[in-house]
Amino acid sequence: MPQAPSPRTHTPVPHLHRSLRRFDITAMGVAAVISFDTVGQIATGGGEAVTWTAVIAVLFLVPYALLFAETGAAFPQEGGPYVWVQRAFGRLPAALTTLFYWVTNPIWLGGSLVFIAAETWDGFVFHLGEGTFSDYAFKLLFIWIAILTAVVSLRRGKWITTAGAAVKVLALTLFTGTAVAYGIGHGFRGLDSASFPPTTAGFLALVPVLLFAYVGFEAPNAAGEEMLDPQRDVPAALGRSALIAAACYLLPVFAILAVVPAGQVTGIGGFMEGARLVFGVYGSASGAVLTTVAVMFVFALLTQGSAWMIVSDRMQAMAAADGGFFSRSLGAFHPKLGTPVRTNLLSGVIATLFMLVAMRLAAGDAAAVFGVVLTVAVTTLLLSYLMVVPALVVLRLRHTDEPRPYRVPFGTPGFLICAGLVYAWILVGSWSALFPGTLEPVLGIRYDFHEVWGVSRLSFEVFTLGTVLVLLLIGAVGHTVARIRRVPEPVIA
């Protein structure tokens, strides 16, 4: 296999400004990785959700963070995972991988985050109604504030995501502490019926959502050329982010299960419903505290969306700038802002369209179908790692003389073991997301497909595999068009 060009031949992207310090990288990791919207969903798994959250933190999160800490410090170019896959396998695989990674985020923003935020605002802050002018206005503002946060220069935008990370950790800490106080006074009723021993059925149900919750530590590297000292700061920042993320999932999930009676934990409202219950300990001030936490919750969701827009839009912009997706103009960085404004706006349009479609398909069979498409669109993030992780291995084996300020313990064998663990988890999670209910019968577990998804298995697979096929087609067409229009000198050598 011929030696790939050294990353040191990389041509710097114009109009970028170095402004990210170690603290900023840590905050960006926390803002991106800790998903408020998945805390309640994880808790629906019951007592064993705590067990599997801890197990996957040790056997997936730790090796995952180690892999990306080494690679991110050794290859700190703008675009992060796009550059890594491009160097390992070429432009087309990199363009397709980046498309899967990127498209997750505007769809997630317009098809999940905005609806959870609106439901929280409607229930705890100010009544919006359903399908009203206020409802539409709130959702449009939510989406476009997230997008505009990604449009402004990173020197300013980073403070919004940093504030979101701080608010997120503060709200989760407040909830967990209050839940303990509530349990001491009223008893930990949820623990009476909670079953913590892990089961195979629980494993298969929880793996996709837990993996989706834990991935994202490579995200700050999408802005690699906007870091002041990535070789030193990335490993330290990722280590801190991983510890914070593990605690911010494990402790609140356990708190919800400890105080909320069995059967009353819901995926969407799990966190806020738990807060409504435990904040009664504040007496007459409970209403004000609950409203304040609801505002914090919505703000955290907003900054979570904007953090992913900041990083994934940069990846997609680099794919376009490198001649891998339709037009290089999509990858242009604004000369003053230093941000890929055209890709940012494209993300906003996609998020808005997805939100409007969801508003039209809010009930009945259409809602079930939409839920299936949303689910598979979100899992495209997992699918992208099927190419990213092997790229890390190829770079590790191919560029043995490349300076690596941080190395995974035990050298190459340690790196390969971590990569094998991470890839095995991603394979199981991706299969369970694309083909749910196929492993359960093999293991003797009952699985009622229609009861879980509201559609038949045939309909599900048509929509899920159809969504993946459409994305592959868009990526292939985009690459072909870009190749026809490609100028001789690429942005990424």
XYZ file of C-alpha atoms in Angstrom, residues 1-10 75 83-91 391 394-402 492-493:
32
model
C 0.000 0.000 0.000
C 1.557 3.346 -0.985
C 2.403 5.838 1.712
C -0.200 8.570 2.062
C 0.910 12.178 1.949
C 2.163 13.364 5.307
C -0.243 15.564 7.268
C 2.544 18.117 7.439
C 1.895 18.922 3.762
C -1.597 20.097 4.669
C -3.528 15.148 13.336
C -9.216 14.660 7.149
C -8.466 11.385 8.958
C -10.686 9.276 6.688
C -9.487 11.113 3.583
C -5.860 10.413 4.428
C -6.566 6.786 5.231
C -8.986 5.789 2.451
C -9.377 8.645 -0.018
C -11.785 11.428 -0.851
C -9.177 5.249 9.611
C -4.668 2.983 9.383
C -3.156 6.321 10.423
C -1.623 4.691 13.505
C 0.013 1.923 11.469
C 0.913 3.946 8.385
C 2.351 7.095 9.966
C 4.582 5.500 12.571
C 7.081 8.375 12.484
C 4.455 11.097 12.908
C -6.355 19.260 1.573
C -3.161 17.777 0.149
